[in-house]
Amino acid sequence: MYEWVIIGGGIHGCTIANFLVKSGKSVIDDIRIIDPHSEPMARWKRNTNRIGMEYLRSPVVHHIDVHPLSLKQYSTSGDSKDFYGYYKRPQVELFNEHSDNVLRQIHIQKAWHQGTVVHVERSHEKWLVALQSEEVMQARNIVIAISVNEQPIKPEWANKRVYHIFDEAFPDFQQLKGPAVVIGGGITAAHTAIKLSTIFPGKTTMVKRHPFRVHLFDSDPGWLGPKNLNGFVKLKDYKKRRELIKEARHKGSITQELFHKLLRLQKKEELQIVDGEPVFLKNNTIGLKEGSKIEANTVILATGFQPARPNQPWIERLIMEQKLLCSTCGYPIVSESLEWCPHLFVSGPLAELEVGPIARNISGARHAAEKIIASL
């Protein structure tokens, strides 16, 4: 039996594993991380590489290691390109290299188990975690650290030949044909449109439903500490907590430098930017609610993810069997230590009614790890 089984090997799962080992609360041989991919943070690396993200939106102190200055100290080159702006937002490549180095330090591969969870149940004071491969793992504690990345928003008009940018089966960019249209106005849409405009200059269009929303971060920095969080956790009404989360998030926003980059591409006529709402796609024509039409051989959705709780069937069964508490929005009601019930912890979206608007981010992973470690 393992001390810890962590379901999900993305940034959240890896951060928690690292904190468990480096805090001395566990050893790597007592941990198993279950993830569908063959290596840690695989989806994160694939997605950021796919859209051509150069710098993170998060500052230098947000990463998967315990010490806040770990990433800054890892950058020994002195190259000013390692970080961007006042908050020293790191290059994605540097962030990934640092993460790999941190995970090598704790020998993460010893804990790694490629697989897909299909059932979790409580039996005789231990957890049984069943995999699609019919393997069953026993654990004293489990952490559910999964995201909503498998729940992309796809509007009704989008047919089967329209890809969401984060679809598993998304083709190589070089296989796409112009003219190309990106649907969305947020940071993912911006990166995707910029990348496509280098492949199809003058034949790339970005279609967005609202004016650009320019914000440095995707929520106010006050949510990183007691300034905003103290009042948030004092609220006993979880409906009000959900309202605060919705209000705090700068949904569909982009950073200042991306905004200016898009405008420069538009001025050079390498990118068209259109305000409108698509309502149909027929042959190679997108029709907008406003009446205009756009020709496209490639249509890519960058429309985000469903706000609902991660919809894994095994989670639904677990909630019913263990009578786990949920708010009216469907998300877990958990303790300060992020326990949904004894020895069952959550991180990421599932923890947001306790961690707040930052729960899904890298900073949210650190907050979750700190809360779990502090309770042990």
CSV table of C-alpha atoms in Angstrom, one decimal, residues 1-308:
chain,number,residue,atom,x,y,z
A,1,MET,CA,0.0,0.0,0.0
A,2,TYR,CA,1.2,3.5,-0.9
A,3,GLU,CA,1.1,6.5,1.5
A,4,TRP,CA,0.0,8.7,-1.4
A,5,VAL,CA,-1.6,8.2,-4.7
A,6,ILE,CA,-1.9,11.4,-6.7
A,7,ILE,CA,-4.4,11.3,-9.6
A,8,GLY,CA,-3.0,13.7,-12.3
A,9,GLY,CA,0.6,14.4,-13.2
A,10,GLY,CA,0.3,18.0,-14.4
A,11,ILE,CA,1.7,21.0,-12.6
A,12,HIS,CA,-0.6,20.5,-9.6
A,13,GLY,CA,0.2,16.8,-9.1
A,14,CYS,CA,3.9,17.4,-9.6
A,15,THR,CA,4.0,20.3,-7.2
A,16,ILE,CA,2.3,18.3,-4.5
A,17,ALA,CA,4.6,15.3,-5.0
A,18,ASN,CA,7.6,17.6,-4.8
A,19,PHE,CA,6.4,19.4,-1.6
A,20,LEU,CA,5.6,16.0,0.1
A,21,VAL,CA,9.2,14.8,-0.6
A,22,LYS,CA,11.1,17.9,0.1
A,23,SER,CA,9.1,18.7,3.3
A,24,GLY,CA,10.0,15.3,4.6
A,25,LYS,CA,6.4,14.3,4.9
A,26,SER,CA,6.9,11.3,2.5
A,27,VAL,CA,9.5,9.6,0.4
A,28,ILE,CA,9.2,9.0,-3.3
A,29,ASP,CA,8.9,5.2,-2.9
A,30,ASP,CA,5.6,5.8,-1.0
A,31,ILE,CA,4.1,7.9,-3.7
A,32,ARG,CA,2.4,7.0,-7.0
A,33,ILE,CA,1.3,9.5,-9.6
A,34,ILE,CA,-1.2,8.3,-12.1
A,35,ASP,CA,-1.5,10.1,-15.4
A,36,PRO,CA,-2.5,9.1,-18.9
A,37,HIS,CA,0.8,10.5,-20.3
A,38,SER,CA,4.3,8.9,-20.3
A,39,GLU,CA,6.0,11.8,-18.5
A,40,PRO,CA,5.2,14.7,-16.0
A,41,MET,CA,3.5,17.9,-17.2
A,42,ALA,CA,3.1,16.4,-20.7
A,43,ARG,CA,-0.2,18.2,-21.5
A,44,TRP,CA,1.1,21.5,-20.2
A,45,LYS,CA,4.2,21.3,-22.4
A,46,ARG,CA,2.3,20.2,-25.4
A,47,ASN,CA,-0.3,23.0,-25.2
A,48,THR,CA,2.2,25.8,-24.5
A,49,ASN,CA,4.4,24.6,-27.3
A,50,ARG,CA,1.4,24.2,-29.7
A,51,ILE,CA,0.3,27.8,-29.3
A,52,GLY,CA,3.8,29.2,-29.4
A,53,MET,CA,3.7,30.7,-25.9
A,54,GLU,CA,7.1,32.4,-25.2
A,55,TYR,CA,6.6,33.7,-21.6
A,56,LEU,CA,4.3,32.6,-18.8
A,57,ARG,CA,1.7,35.0,-17.5
A,58,SER,CA,2.8,34.1,-13.9
A,59,PRO,CA,5.8,35.8,-12.2
A,60,VAL,CA,9.1,34.2,-11.4
A,61,VAL,CA,8.1,33.1,-7.9
A,62,HIS,CA,5.4,30.8,-9.2
A,63,HIS,CA,6.8,27.4,-10.1
A,64,ILE,CA,6.6,23.8,-8.8
A,65,ASP,CA,9.5,24.0,-6.3
A,66,VAL,CA,9.3,24.7,-2.6
A,67,HIS,CA,11.5,27.8,-2.2
A,68,PRO,CA,10.0,30.9,-4.0
A,69,LEU,CA,13.4,31.9,-5.4
A,70,SER,CA,14.2,28.5,-6.8
A,71,LEU,CA,13.4,29.4,-10.4
A,72,LYS,CA,15.3,32.8,-10.2
A,73,GLN,CA,18.3,31.0,-8.8
A,74,TYR,CA,18.1,28.3,-11.5
A,75,SER,CA,18.6,31.0,-14.2
A,76,THR,CA,22.3,31.4,-14.1
A,77,SER,CA,22.9,32.6,-17.6
A,78,GLY,CA,22.2,36.2,-16.8
A,79,ASP,CA,20.3,36.4,-20.0
A,80,SER,CA,17.7,39.2,-19.9
A,81,LYS,CA,15.5,37.1,-22.2
A,82,ASP,CA,15.0,34.6,-19.4
A,83,PHE,CA,12.4,36.9,-17.8
A,84,TYR,CA,9.9,39.5,-19.1
A,85,GLY,CA,8.7,42.7,-17.4
A,86,TYR,CA,8.6,44.1,-13.9
A,87,TYR,CA,7.3,40.8,-12.4
A,88,LYS,CA,10.0,38.8,-14.2
A,89,ARG,CA,7.7,36.4,-16.0
A,90,PRO,CA,9.8,33.4,-17.0
A,91,GLN,CA,10.3,32.0,-20.5
A,92,VAL,CA,8.3,28.9,-20.9
A,93,GLU,CA,11.4,27.0,-22.0
A,94,LEU,CA,13.2,28.0,-18.8
A,95,PHE,CA,10.2,27.2,-16.6
A,96,ASN,CA,10.0,23.7,-18.1
A,97,GLU,CA,13.7,23.1,-17.8
A,98,HIS,CA,13.6,24.1,-14.1
A,99,SER,CA,10.5,21.9,-13.5
A,100,ASP,CA,12.3,18.9,-15.1
A,101,ASN,CA,15.3,19.6,-12.9
A,102,VAL,CA,13.2,19.8,-9.7
A,103,LEU,CA,11.5,16.5,-10.6
A,104,ARG,CA,14.8,14.8,-11.3
A,105,GLN,CA,16.0,15.8,-7.8
A,106,ILE,CA,13.2,13.8,-6.2
A,107,HIS,CA,13.4,10.9,-8.8
A,108,ILE,CA,9.8,11.5,-10.0
A,109,GLN,CA,10.0,8.6,-12.4
A,110,LYS,CA,10.1,6.2,-9.5
A,111,ALA,CA,6.6,7.4,-8.6
A,112,TRP,CA,5.2,7.7,-12.2
A,113,HIS,CA,2.6,5.3,-13.4
A,114,GLN,CA,1.0,5.8,-16.8
A,115,GLY,CA,-2.6,4.9,-16.7
A,116,THR,CA,-6.2,6.1,-16.5
A,117,VAL,CA,-8.3,6.0,-13.4
A,118,VAL,CA,-11.8,4.5,-13.8
A,119,HIS,CA,-12.9,3.9,-10.2
A,120,VAL,CA,-12.1,5.0,-6.6
A,121,GLU,CA,-13.6,3.5,-3.5
A,122,ARG,CA,-13.0,3.4,0.2
A,123,SER,CA,-12.4,-0.1,1.8
A,124,HIS,CA,-11.2,-1.0,5.3
A,125,GLU,CA,-9.5,2.4,6.0
A,126,LYS,CA,-7.7,2.6,2.7
A,127,TRP,CA,-8.5,3.8,-0.8
A,128,LEU,CA,-8.6,1.5,-3.8
A,129,VAL,CA,-7.8,3.2,-7.1
A,130,ALA,CA,-8.8,1.1,-10.1
A,131,LEU,CA,-7.2,1.7,-13.5
A,132,GLN,CA,-8.4,1.1,-17.1
A,133,SER,CA,-5.7,-1.6,-17.3
A,134,GLU,CA,-7.5,-3.4,-14.5
A,135,GLU,CA,-4.7,-2.7,-12.0
A,136,VAL,CA,-5.8,-1.7,-8.5
A,137,MET,CA,-3.6,0.5,-6.3
A,138,GLN,CA,-4.1,0.8,-2.5
A,139,ALA,CA,-3.4,4.1,-0.8
A,140,ARG,CA,-3.7,5.6,2.7
A,141,ASN,CA,-4.2,9.1,1.1
A,142,ILE,CA,-5.2,10.2,-2.3
A,143,VAL,CA,-5.0,13.6,-4.0
A,144,ILE,CA,-7.3,14.4,-7.0
A,145,ALA,CA,-5.3,16.9,-9.0
A,146,ILE,CA,-7.0,17.0,-12.4
A,147,SER,CA,-8.0,19.9,-14.6
A,148,VAL,CA,-11.0,20.8,-16.9
A,149,ASN,CA,-8.8,20.5,-20.0
A,150,GLU,CA,-10.8,17.6,-21.3
A,151,GLN,CA,-13.9,19.8,-21.3
A,152,PRO,CA,-13.4,22.3,-24.2
A,153,ILE,CA,-16.2,24.7,-25.1
A,154,LYS,CA,-17.4,23.9,-28.6
A,155,PRO,CA,-20.2,26.1,-29.9
A,156,GLU,CA,-23.2,24.5,-31.7
A,157,TRP,CA,-22.2,25.8,-35.1
A,158,ALA,CA,-18.8,24.1,-35.0
A,159,ASN,CA,-18.8,20.9,-37.1
A,160,LYS,CA,-16.4,17.9,-36.9
A,161,ARG,CA,-13.7,19.5,-39.0
A,162,VAL,CA,-13.4,22.4,-36.6
A,163,TYR,CA,-10.7,21.8,-34.0
A,164,HIS,CA,-10.3,23.2,-30.5
A,165,ILE,CA,-6.7,24.3,-30.1
A,166,PHE,CA,-6.2,21.8,-27.2
A,167,ASP,CA,-7.8,18.8,-28.9
A,168,GLU,CA,-5.7,15.6,-28.5
A,169,ALA,CA,-6.0,15.0,-32.2
A,170,PHE,CA,-5.0,18.5,-33.3
A,171,PRO,CA,-2.9,18.3,-36.5
A,172,ASP,CA,0.6,19.8,-37.0
A,173,PHE,CA,0.3,23.5,-37.9
A,174,GLN,CA,2.3,22.8,-41.1
A,175,GLN,CA,-0.6,20.6,-42.3
A,176,LEU,CA,-3.2,23.3,-42.0
A,177,LYS,CA,-4.4,25.3,-45.0
A,178,GLY,CA,-5.0,29.0,-45.2
A,179,PRO,CA,-6.9,31.2,-44.9
A,180,ALA,CA,-7.2,30.4,-41.2
A,181,VAL,CA,-9.6,31.8,-38.6
A,182,VAL,CA,-9.1,31.7,-34.8
A,183,ILE,CA,-12.3,32.0,-32.7
A,184,GLY,CA,-11.7,33.6,-29.3
A,185,GLY,CA,-10.4,36.8,-27.7
A,186,GLY,CA,-8.4,35.5,-24.7
A,187,ILE,CA,-4.7,34.7,-24.2
A,188,THR,CA,-4.8,31.3,-26.0
A,189,ALA,CA,-6.5,32.9,-29.0
A,190,ALA,CA,-4.0,35.7,-29.1
A,191,HIS,CA,-1.0,33.3,-29.0
A,192,THR,CA,-2.6,31.1,-31.7
A,193,ALA,CA,-3.5,34.0,-34.0
A,194,ILE,CA,0.1,35.3,-33.7
A,195,LYS,CA,1.6,31.9,-34.6
A,196,LEU,CA,-0.8,31.4,-37.5
A,197,SER,CA,-0.1,34.9,-38.9
A,198,THR,CA,3.5,33.8,-39.3
A,199,ILE,CA,2.4,30.8,-41.3
A,200,PHE,CA,-0.4,32.5,-43.3
A,201,PRO,CA,0.5,36.2,-43.2
A,202,GLY,CA,-2.4,38.3,-44.6
A,203,LYS,CA,-4.6,35.2,-44.5
A,204,THR,CA,-5.2,34.9,-40.8
A,205,THR,CA,-8.3,36.3,-39.0
A,206,MET,CA,-9.0,36.5,-35.2
A,207,VAL,CA,-12.8,36.6,-34.4
A,208,LYS,CA,-13.8,37.7,-31.0
A,209,ARG,CA,-17.1,38.5,-29.3
A,210,HIS,CA,-15.9,41.4,-27.1
A,211,PRO,CA,-13.3,44.2,-27.1
A,212,PHE,CA,-9.8,43.1,-25.9
A,213,ARG,CA,-9.6,42.8,-22.1
A,214,VAL,CA,-6.1,43.8,-21.2
A,215,HIS,CA,-4.9,42.7,-17.7
A,216,LEU,CA,-1.4,41.8,-16.5
A,217,PHE,CA,-2.7,38.7,-14.6
A,218,ASP,CA,-5.9,36.7,-14.9
A,219,SER,CA,-7.0,37.9,-11.4
A,220,ASP,CA,-5.9,40.7,-9.1
A,221,PRO,CA,-2.6,39.9,-7.3
A,222,GLY,CA,-4.4,40.6,-4.0
A,223,TRP,CA,-5.8,37.0,-4.4
A,224,LEU,CA,-2.3,35.6,-3.9
A,225,GLY,CA,-2.4,36.5,-0.2
A,226,PRO,CA,-4.4,37.6,2.8
A,227,LYS,CA,-5.5,40.9,1.3
A,228,ASN,CA,-8.4,39.2,-0.5
A,229,LEU,CA,-8.2,35.6,0.7
A,230,ASN,CA,-9.0,36.4,4.4
A,231,GLY,CA,-12.4,37.8,3.5
A,232,PHE,CA,-13.0,35.1,1.0
A,233,VAL,CA,-12.5,32.2,3.5
A,234,LYS,CA,-14.6,33.9,6.2
A,235,LEU,CA,-17.6,33.7,3.9
A,236,LYS,CA,-19.7,30.7,4.9
A,237,ASP,CA,-22.1,31.0,2.0
A,238,TYR,CA,-20.5,29.1,-0.9
A,239,LYS,CA,-22.7,30.7,-3.5
A,240,LYS,CA,-21.1,34.0,-2.5
A,241,ARG,CA,-17.7,32.5,-2.8
A,242,ARG,CA,-18.6,31.4,-6.3
A,243,GLU,CA,-19.8,34.9,-7.2
A,244,LEU,CA,-16.5,36.3,-5.9
A,245,ILE,CA,-14.5,33.9,-8.0
A,246,LYS,CA,-16.5,34.8,-11.1
A,247,GLU,CA,-16.0,38.5,-10.4
A,248,ALA,CA,-12.3,38.2,-9.7
A,249,ARG,CA,-11.3,36.3,-12.8
A,250,HIS,CA,-10.3,38.4,-15.9
A,251,LYS,CA,-11.9,35.8,-18.2
A,252,GLY,CA,-10.8,36.0,-21.8
A,253,SER,CA,-8.1,38.6,-21.1
A,254,ILE,CA,-4.7,39.2,-22.6
A,255,THR,CA,-1.5,40.8,-21.5
A,256,GLN,CA,-0.4,44.3,-22.6
A,257,GLU,CA,2.5,43.0,-24.8
A,258,LEU,CA,0.2,40.5,-26.6
A,259,PHE,CA,-2.3,43.3,-27.2
A,260,HIS,CA,0.4,45.5,-28.8
A,261,LYS,CA,1.8,42.6,-30.8
A,262,LEU,CA,-1.7,41.9,-32.2
A,263,LEU,CA,-2.2,45.5,-33.2
A,264,ARG,CA,1.2,45.6,-34.9
A,265,LEU,CA,0.3,42.5,-36.9
A,266,GLN,CA,-3.0,44.1,-37.8
A,267,LYS,CA,-1.3,47.3,-38.9
A,268,LYS,CA,1.1,45.3,-41.1
A,269,GLU,CA,-2.0,43.5,-42.6
A,270,GLU,CA,-0.6,40.2,-41.5
A,271,LEU,CA,-3.6,39.6,-39.2
A,272,GLN,CA,-7.2,40.7,-39.4
A,273,ILE,CA,-9.1,41.3,-36.2
A,274,VAL,CA,-12.9,41.1,-36.3
A,275,ASP,CA,-15.4,41.7,-33.6
A,276,GLY,CA,-18.4,39.4,-34.1
A,277,GLU,CA,-20.1,36.2,-33.1
A,278,PRO,CA,-20.0,33.2,-35.5
A,279,VAL,CA,-23.4,31.5,-36.0
A,280,PHE,CA,-22.8,29.1,-38.8
A,281,LEU,CA,-20.1,27.3,-40.9
A,282,LYS,CA,-21.1,26.2,-44.3
A,283,ASN,CA,-18.5,24.8,-46.7
A,284,ASN,CA,-15.6,27.2,-46.2
A,285,THR,CA,-17.6,30.2,-45.1
A,286,ILE,CA,-18.2,31.4,-41.5
A,287,GLY,CA,-21.3,33.5,-41.0
A,288,LEU,CA,-21.3,36.1,-38.2
A,289,LYS,CA,-24.4,37.2,-36.3
A,290,GLU,CA,-23.7,40.7,-37.4
A,291,GLY,CA,-24.2,39.7,-41.0
A,292,SER,CA,-20.7,39.5,-42.5
A,293,LYS,CA,-19.0,36.4,-43.8
A,294,ILE,CA,-15.4,35.1,-43.6
A,295,GLU,CA,-13.7,32.6,-45.9
A,296,ALA,CA,-11.7,29.9,-44.1
A,297,ASN,CA,-10.0,26.6,-45.0
A,298,THR,CA,-9.0,26.2,-41.3
A,299,VAL,CA,-11.1,27.1,-38.3
A,300,ILE,CA,-9.6,26.8,-34.8
A,301,LEU,CA,-11.5,27.3,-31.6
A,302,ALA,CA,-9.7,29.0,-28.7
A,303,THR,CA,-12.9,29.3,-26.7
A,304,GLY,CA,-11.7,28.0,-23.3
A,305,PHE,CA,-13.2,25.2,-21.2
A,306,GLN,CA,-16.5,24.4,-19.6
A,307,PRO,CA,-16.8,25.9,-16.1
A,308,ALA,CA,-18.5,22.8,-14.7
